Amino acid sequence: MNEREFLAKRANLVIQARGMVETTAKETRDFSAEEQTNYDAIFAEIEKIDKTVQNIRKLGAADSAEYRSEAVKPEVTMANPATQVEDRTDKAFRNYLSTGAVAPELRALQADADVSGGYMTTPQQFVNTLIKAVDDMVFIREWATKNTVTNAQSLGMPYLAADPSDAGWTSELLIGAEDSTMTFGKRELNPKPLAKYIKVSNKLLRLSPDVERLVLDRLAYKFAITYEKAGMTGSGANEPLGVFTASADGISTGRDVSTGNTTTSIQTDGLLEAKYTLKGAYWPSAKWLFHRSAIKQIAKLQDDTGRYLWQPAVTLGAPDMLFGVPVFTSEYAPSTFTTGLYVGIIGDFKFYHIADALSFSIQRLNELYAATNQTGFIGRLESDGMPVLEEAFVRVKLA
């Protein structure tokens, strides 16, 4: 199926879900247990389609890219012909190189242990149709402003702490009153190292050249996921500071809005409060970000005229909309619906800044593990990130 067909299937699922909501509304009752199960199943399928469409779009972007990372270029030798797989490296992997970060982890892959990769030595028709779960979508690095730290240990981020007071009316020959309120501050981004390495047996690489492509692809993807998690909920201590972490260095509790929501669910009034707490100047570039559990709640909400708040995308390349603002779904946004917890955010994410001292790279180690007949792959990244202007964000919070 192509993207258009997936979107058509998605639209039909939305119609089914809304039909269920309208039926219960007419009968003035809540979902039965069976109806809730069916409703959740419909949204699980919608989420699966969303991820598939996102991957189709990423692959399309990668197809048009001309770059190729030197860091992943294998050495070509007669002794190791399996390393001649670069030209078959999945183009989608190269797209991941611009996104992402995971703590050091070790797992040796070998051909004689099925759970460690032995299944990859099955006949070629099975190797080429590897089955894996749909990748989760990542947004933070895509939306953020990225900076490169070259000859310093950190990046100083000056910011306007307080505006000058308003100008005062005066006469032609006077200059008005001196301002005493305008102040500046500085936030500092200190790139932190992240790394992960994998060892693969040379026998496995020889028997199944696609294993190298798979290892490189998954290393890059896992780095992207780790960075996404930190960008959402990171503490700022030896990791990026997340947008859902209350901090005077990032987004303080002064940008939290709970008015209109209940202690267990998002409500129409709560979403309106959040949007209109954000200044209109940020709306053209703003985005909503929720977990899919929150989207299931929001999809049921209607305004006073019976019009649904959440408007699903029906055209190629277009996002879903909520109050005229694009809405996106992340697996790493908060999903616990309890008193006082965050359940979503609206904001202009270009005011999340990232400082990279070392761009994501993969090093291939041909000789280090020669004694055990293995080849190593090391992924590295040095980066930091944080929201730099809290005014550009509003968090949705339960009462």
XYZ file of C-alpha atoms in Angstrom:
399
model
C 0.000 0.000 0.000
C 1.153 3.541 -0.702
C 0.749 6.561 1.560
C -2.550 7.634 0.004
C -4.077 4.192 0.568
C -2.894 4.144 4.190
C -4.477 7.565 4.787
C -7.764 6.411 3.262
C -7.775 3.389 5.576
C -7.009 5.696 8.502
C -9.929 7.992 7.617
C -12.320 5.020 7.597
C -11.099 3.962 11.041
C -11.708 7.480 12.375
C -15.268 7.368 10.981
C -15.833 4.060 12.802
C -14.531 5.495 16.089
C -16.672 8.599 15.798
C -19.726 6.499 15.034
C -19.193 4.707 18.346
C -18.879 8.033 20.205
C -22.022 9.421 18.584
C -24.021 6.269 19.392
C -23.186 6.452 23.097
C -23.794 10.223 23.138
C -27.311 9.751 21.724
C -28.019 7.083 24.313
C -26.466 9.289 27.064
C -24.204 6.558 28.367
C -20.517 5.650 28.549
C -18.811 2.931 26.538
C -19.437 -0.620 27.632
C -16.335 -2.726 28.358
C -16.615 -4.335 24.917
C -17.086 -0.979 23.172
C -14.065 0.488 24.972
C -11.969 -2.492 23.875
C -13.089 -2.020 20.264
C -12.454 1.743 20.443
C -8.927 1.156 21.795
C -8.283 -1.407 19.053
C -9.295 1.102 16.377
C -6.862 3.678 17.752
C -4.116 1.073 18.019
C -4.575 0.453 14.287
C -4.577 4.219 13.609
C -1.315 4.523 15.555
C 0.216 1.696 13.537
C -0.767 3.435 10.299
C 0.693 6.725 11.590
C 4.053 5.069 12.193
C 4.005 3.353 8.808
C 3.217 6.611 6.989
C 5.967 8.372 8.939
C 8.473 5.714 7.872
C 7.322 5.999 4.249
C 7.954 9.754 4.401
C 11.363 9.282 6.037
C 12.344 6.796 3.359
C 11.206 9.211 0.666
C 13.366 11.940 2.198
C 16.322 9.568 2.377
C 15.876 8.598 -1.279
C 16.473 12.217 -2.266
C 19.486 12.675 0.025
C 22.913 12.598 -1.558
C 25.063 12.312 1.547
C 26.722 9.128 2.810
C 28.472 8.925 6.168
C 32.163 8.106 5.954
C 31.921 6.766 9.497
C 29.957 3.724 8.354
C 31.980 2.980 5.211
C 33.276 -0.634 5.575
C 36.745 -1.661 4.556
C 36.707 -3.907 1.465
C 39.167 -6.795 1.630
C 39.425 -10.199 -0.018
C 39.506 -11.792 3.439
C 36.161 -10.294 4.371
C 33.906 -10.000 1.288
C 30.860 -9.503 3.506
C 32.047 -5.962 4.169
C 31.158 -5.056 0.601
C 27.598 -4.277 1.679
C 27.737 -0.488 1.845
C 25.937 -0.024 -1.444
C 23.044 -2.021 -0.039
C 22.908 -0.104 3.261
C 19.335 0.883 3.843
C 18.765 4.492 2.805
C 16.430 4.921 5.746
C 19.430 4.384 8.055
C 21.196 7.416 6.595
C 18.174 9.478 7.502
C 18.577 8.393 11.137
C 22.087 9.862 11.205
C 20.600 13.336 11.539
C 18.387 12.483 14.510
C 19.649 10.887 17.502
C 21.444 8.832 21.417
C 21.933 5.025 24.280
C 23.905 4.092 27.329
C 26.745 1.602 26.749
C 25.393 -1.892 26.188
C 27.100 -5.118 25.034
C 25.722 -8.076 23.176
C 27.814 -10.358 20.976
C 26.083 -11.683 17.852
C 27.235 -15.021 16.446
C 26.076 -17.520 13.855
C 26.014 -20.647 16.036
C 23.600 -19.259 18.661
C 20.080 -18.828 17.312
C 18.974 -16.198 19.830
C 22.132 -14.174 19.096
C 21.675 -14.128 15.352
C 21.916 -17.718 14.148
C 18.451 -17.481 12.585
C 19.906 -14.980 10.131
C 21.744 -17.797 8.335
C 18.491 -19.262 6.970
C 17.930 -19.307 3.195
C 18.364 -15.979 1.423
C 14.666 -15.437 0.754
C 14.049 -15.293 4.533
C 17.057 -13.067 5.257
C 15.777 -10.484 2.804
C 12.346 -10.348 4.424
C 13.443 -9.662 7.975
C 10.447 -9.143 10.281
C 10.710 -6.351 12.846
C 8.357 -4.068 14.724
C 7.423 -0.676 13.285
C 9.849 2.001 14.458
C 8.598 4.612 16.905
C 8.558 8.171 15.596
C 10.980 10.765 16.978
C 10.515 14.543 16.834
C 12.763 16.515 19.184
C 15.933 16.597 17.065
C 13.896 17.134 13.913
C 12.121 20.216 15.309
C 14.879 21.681 17.488
C 17.476 24.323 16.658
C 20.821 22.515 16.361
C 24.177 24.116 17.132
C 27.691 22.723 16.741
C 30.310 23.137 19.473
C 33.739 23.101 17.836
C 36.607 24.565 19.894
C 34.969 24.846 23.321
C 33.690 22.547 26.048
C 30.235 24.113 26.223
C 27.863 26.422 24.398
C 26.794 29.628 26.170
C 23.200 30.502 25.342
C 22.414 34.179 26.131
C 18.744 34.984 26.635
C 16.595 37.999 27.399
C 15.537 37.624 31.040
C 13.362 40.738 31.173
C 12.142 43.212 28.557
C 12.672 46.946 28.935
C 9.672 48.840 30.219
C 7.378 50.559 27.720
C 8.514 53.773 26.079
C 7.097 56.975 27.545
C 5.659 59.995 25.788
C 7.908 63.035 26.014
C 8.767 66.254 24.229
C 10.853 66.816 21.103
C 14.072 67.735 22.917
C 13.994 65.110 25.688
C 15.091 61.461 25.580
C 12.628 59.963 28.055
C 13.344 58.012 31.223
C 16.258 55.599 31.485
C 15.250 51.928 31.506
C 16.165 49.826 34.534
C 14.254 46.579 33.882
C 15.937 45.031 30.834
C 18.235 42.162 31.905
C 20.077 39.297 30.221
C 20.981 35.819 31.383
C 22.946 32.864 30.035
C 22.193 29.194 29.858
C 24.956 26.715 29.173
C 24.785 23.526 27.136
C 27.490 20.955 27.922
C 27.598 18.112 25.364
C 27.646 14.745 27.110
C 29.033 11.564 25.543
C 26.759 8.657 24.658
C 27.995 5.356 23.320
C 27.013 1.812 22.479
C 28.870 -1.058 20.843
C 27.996 -4.411 19.325
C 30.224 -7.352 18.392
C 29.278 -9.593 15.474
C 30.989 -12.862 14.526
C 32.819 -12.764 11.207
C 31.165 -16.054 10.298
C 27.739 -14.468 10.672
C 28.837 -11.479 8.575
C 30.117 -13.842 5.890
C 26.999 -16.013 5.832
C 24.532 -13.150 5.992
C 25.770 -9.791 4.635
C 22.457 -8.175 5.574
C 23.406 -8.482 9.257
C 25.810 -5.546 8.957
C 23.103 -3.345 7.459
C 20.762 -4.386 10.271
C 23.333 -3.633 13.002
C 24.083 -0.159 11.616
C 20.404 0.625 11.192
C 19.444 -0.416 14.723
C 22.403 1.384 16.339
C 21.350 4.664 14.744
C 17.684 4.143 15.603
C 18.392 3.370 19.254
C 20.516 6.505 19.581
C 17.595 8.501 18.176
C 15.167 6.943 20.661
C 17.417 7.656 23.650
C 17.695 11.312 22.636
C 13.933 11.515 22.149
C 13.304 10.224 25.677
C 15.730 12.755 27.152
C 14.200 15.572 25.112
C 10.811 14.678 26.579
C 11.516 13.866 30.220
C 15.283 14.218 30.738
C 16.424 15.618 34.101
C 19.199 17.824 32.716
C 21.739 16.005 34.939
C 24.256 14.359 32.604
C 21.542 14.277 29.944
C 19.397 16.812 28.033
C 16.649 18.690 29.878
C 13.189 17.572 28.732
C 10.188 19.722 27.859
C 8.055 17.767 30.374
C 10.529 18.417 33.197
C 9.642 21.431 35.347
C 12.811 23.499 35.767
C 13.825 27.114 36.191
C 16.530 26.375 33.604
C 13.980 25.232 31.040
C 10.184 25.411 31.372
C 9.029 26.359 34.864
C 5.717 25.448 36.485
C 4.504 28.915 35.528
C 3.856 27.479 32.051
C 1.568 24.675 33.310
C -2.180 24.861 32.585
C -4.667 22.581 34.352
C -7.760 24.819 34.344
C -10.638 23.074 32.574
C -9.241 19.531 32.907
C -10.344 16.917 35.436
C -8.060 14.875 37.674
C -8.128 11.970 35.206
C -8.797 13.370 31.738
C -8.189 16.165 29.241
C -11.204 18.347 28.509
C -12.136 20.838 25.786
C -11.786 23.802 28.135
C -8.363 22.606 29.257
C -7.091 22.488 25.677
C -8.512 25.946 24.977
C -6.785 27.299 28.085
C -3.479 25.820 26.936
C -3.670 27.189 23.411
C -4.653 30.677 24.476
C -2.001 30.786 27.197
C 0.505 30.589 24.338
C 0.965 33.968 22.665
C -0.491 34.217 19.173
C 2.918 35.061 17.701
C 3.984 31.445 18.355
C 0.917 29.814 16.775
C 2.164 29.698 13.141
C 5.089 27.437 14.164
C 3.483 25.727 17.160
C 2.763 21.992 17.493
C 0.776 19.914 19.956
C 2.508 16.782 21.280
C 0.642 13.982 23.095
C 0.875 10.277 23.806
C -1.598 8.149 21.840
C -3.525 7.516 25.082
C -4.218 11.244 25.248
C -5.248 11.329 21.589
C -7.873 8.661 22.306
C -9.400 10.986 24.876
C -9.147 14.091 22.708
C -10.707 12.327 19.714
C -13.992 12.086 21.642
C -14.188 15.797 22.469
C -16.603 18.124 20.675
C -17.245 21.853 20.788
C -20.603 23.492 21.545
C -21.775 22.923 17.959
C -20.998 19.193 18.016
C -17.888 19.605 15.870
C -14.996 17.319 16.805
C -11.915 19.159 18.074
C -9.435 16.672 16.631
C -9.376 16.805 12.830
C -7.518 13.836 11.286
C -5.335 14.326 8.221
C -6.961 13.311 4.942
C -4.358 14.632 2.475
C -0.830 13.449 1.757
C 1.818 15.004 3.973
C -0.651 16.867 6.209
C -0.697 16.392 10.026
C -3.768 16.011 12.224
C -5.056 19.326 13.590
C -6.374 20.537 16.955
C -7.738 24.098 17.183
C -5.873 24.916 13.977
C -2.510 23.687 15.319
C -0.772 20.494 14.035
C -0.889 17.625 16.509
C 1.675 14.813 16.746
C 1.781 11.567 18.704
C 4.838 10.306 20.590
C 5.354 7.078 22.489
C 7.586 8.986 24.901
C 5.165 11.735 25.930
C 3.612 11.245 29.420
C 0.740 8.754 29.487
C -0.307 8.470 33.145
C -3.621 10.205 33.815
C -3.505 11.087 37.494
C -3.945 14.291 39.496
C -1.317 16.935 38.798
C 0.587 15.094 36.046
C 1.556 16.390 32.603
C -0.330 14.885 29.646
C 0.658 17.069 26.694
C 2.354 20.227 25.465
C 1.899 22.941 22.851
C 4.802 25.076 21.732
C 7.274 26.262 19.145
C 9.965 23.599 19.351
C 12.617 25.615 17.540
C 13.120 27.148 20.996
C 14.470 23.779 22.101
C 18.197 24.089 21.415
C 20.682 21.285 20.898
C 24.486 21.529 21.110
C 26.437 18.785 19.315
C 30.171 18.424 19.960
C 30.365 15.104 18.106
C 27.826 14.216 15.454
C 26.511 10.663 15.528
C 29.095 8.324 14.012
C 29.773 4.595 13.798
C 33.265 3.127 13.847
C 33.969 -0.350 12.468
C 36.620 -2.337 14.368
C 38.088 -5.023 12.124
C 41.120 -6.063 14.214
C 40.355 -5.421 17.900
C 38.338 -8.626 18.324
C 40.281 -10.726 15.817
C 41.228 -13.233 18.533
C 37.561 -14.162 18.896
C 36.848 -13.915 15.146
C 34.506 -10.940 15.630
C 34.023 -7.437 14.234
C 32.973 -4.558 16.456
C 30.712 -1.580 15.737
C 30.811 1.450 18.066
C 28.263 4.262 17.944
C 29.111 7.614 19.528
C 27.449 10.995 20.064
C 28.248 14.011 22.249
C 25.284 16.328 22.705
C 23.119 18.344 25.097
C 19.748 20.046 24.766
C 17.185 22.151 26.627
C 14.257 24.550 26.148
C 15.736 28.057 26.025
C 12.559 30.188 26.076
C 9.781 28.989 28.355
C 7.323 31.529 26.935
C 7.275 29.470 23.725
C 5.762 26.433 25.498
C 2.644 25.576 27.522
C 2.226 22.202 29.216
C -1.187 20.532 29.549
C -1.665 19.318 33.123
C -4.438 17.456 34.903
C -6.258 19.174 37.766
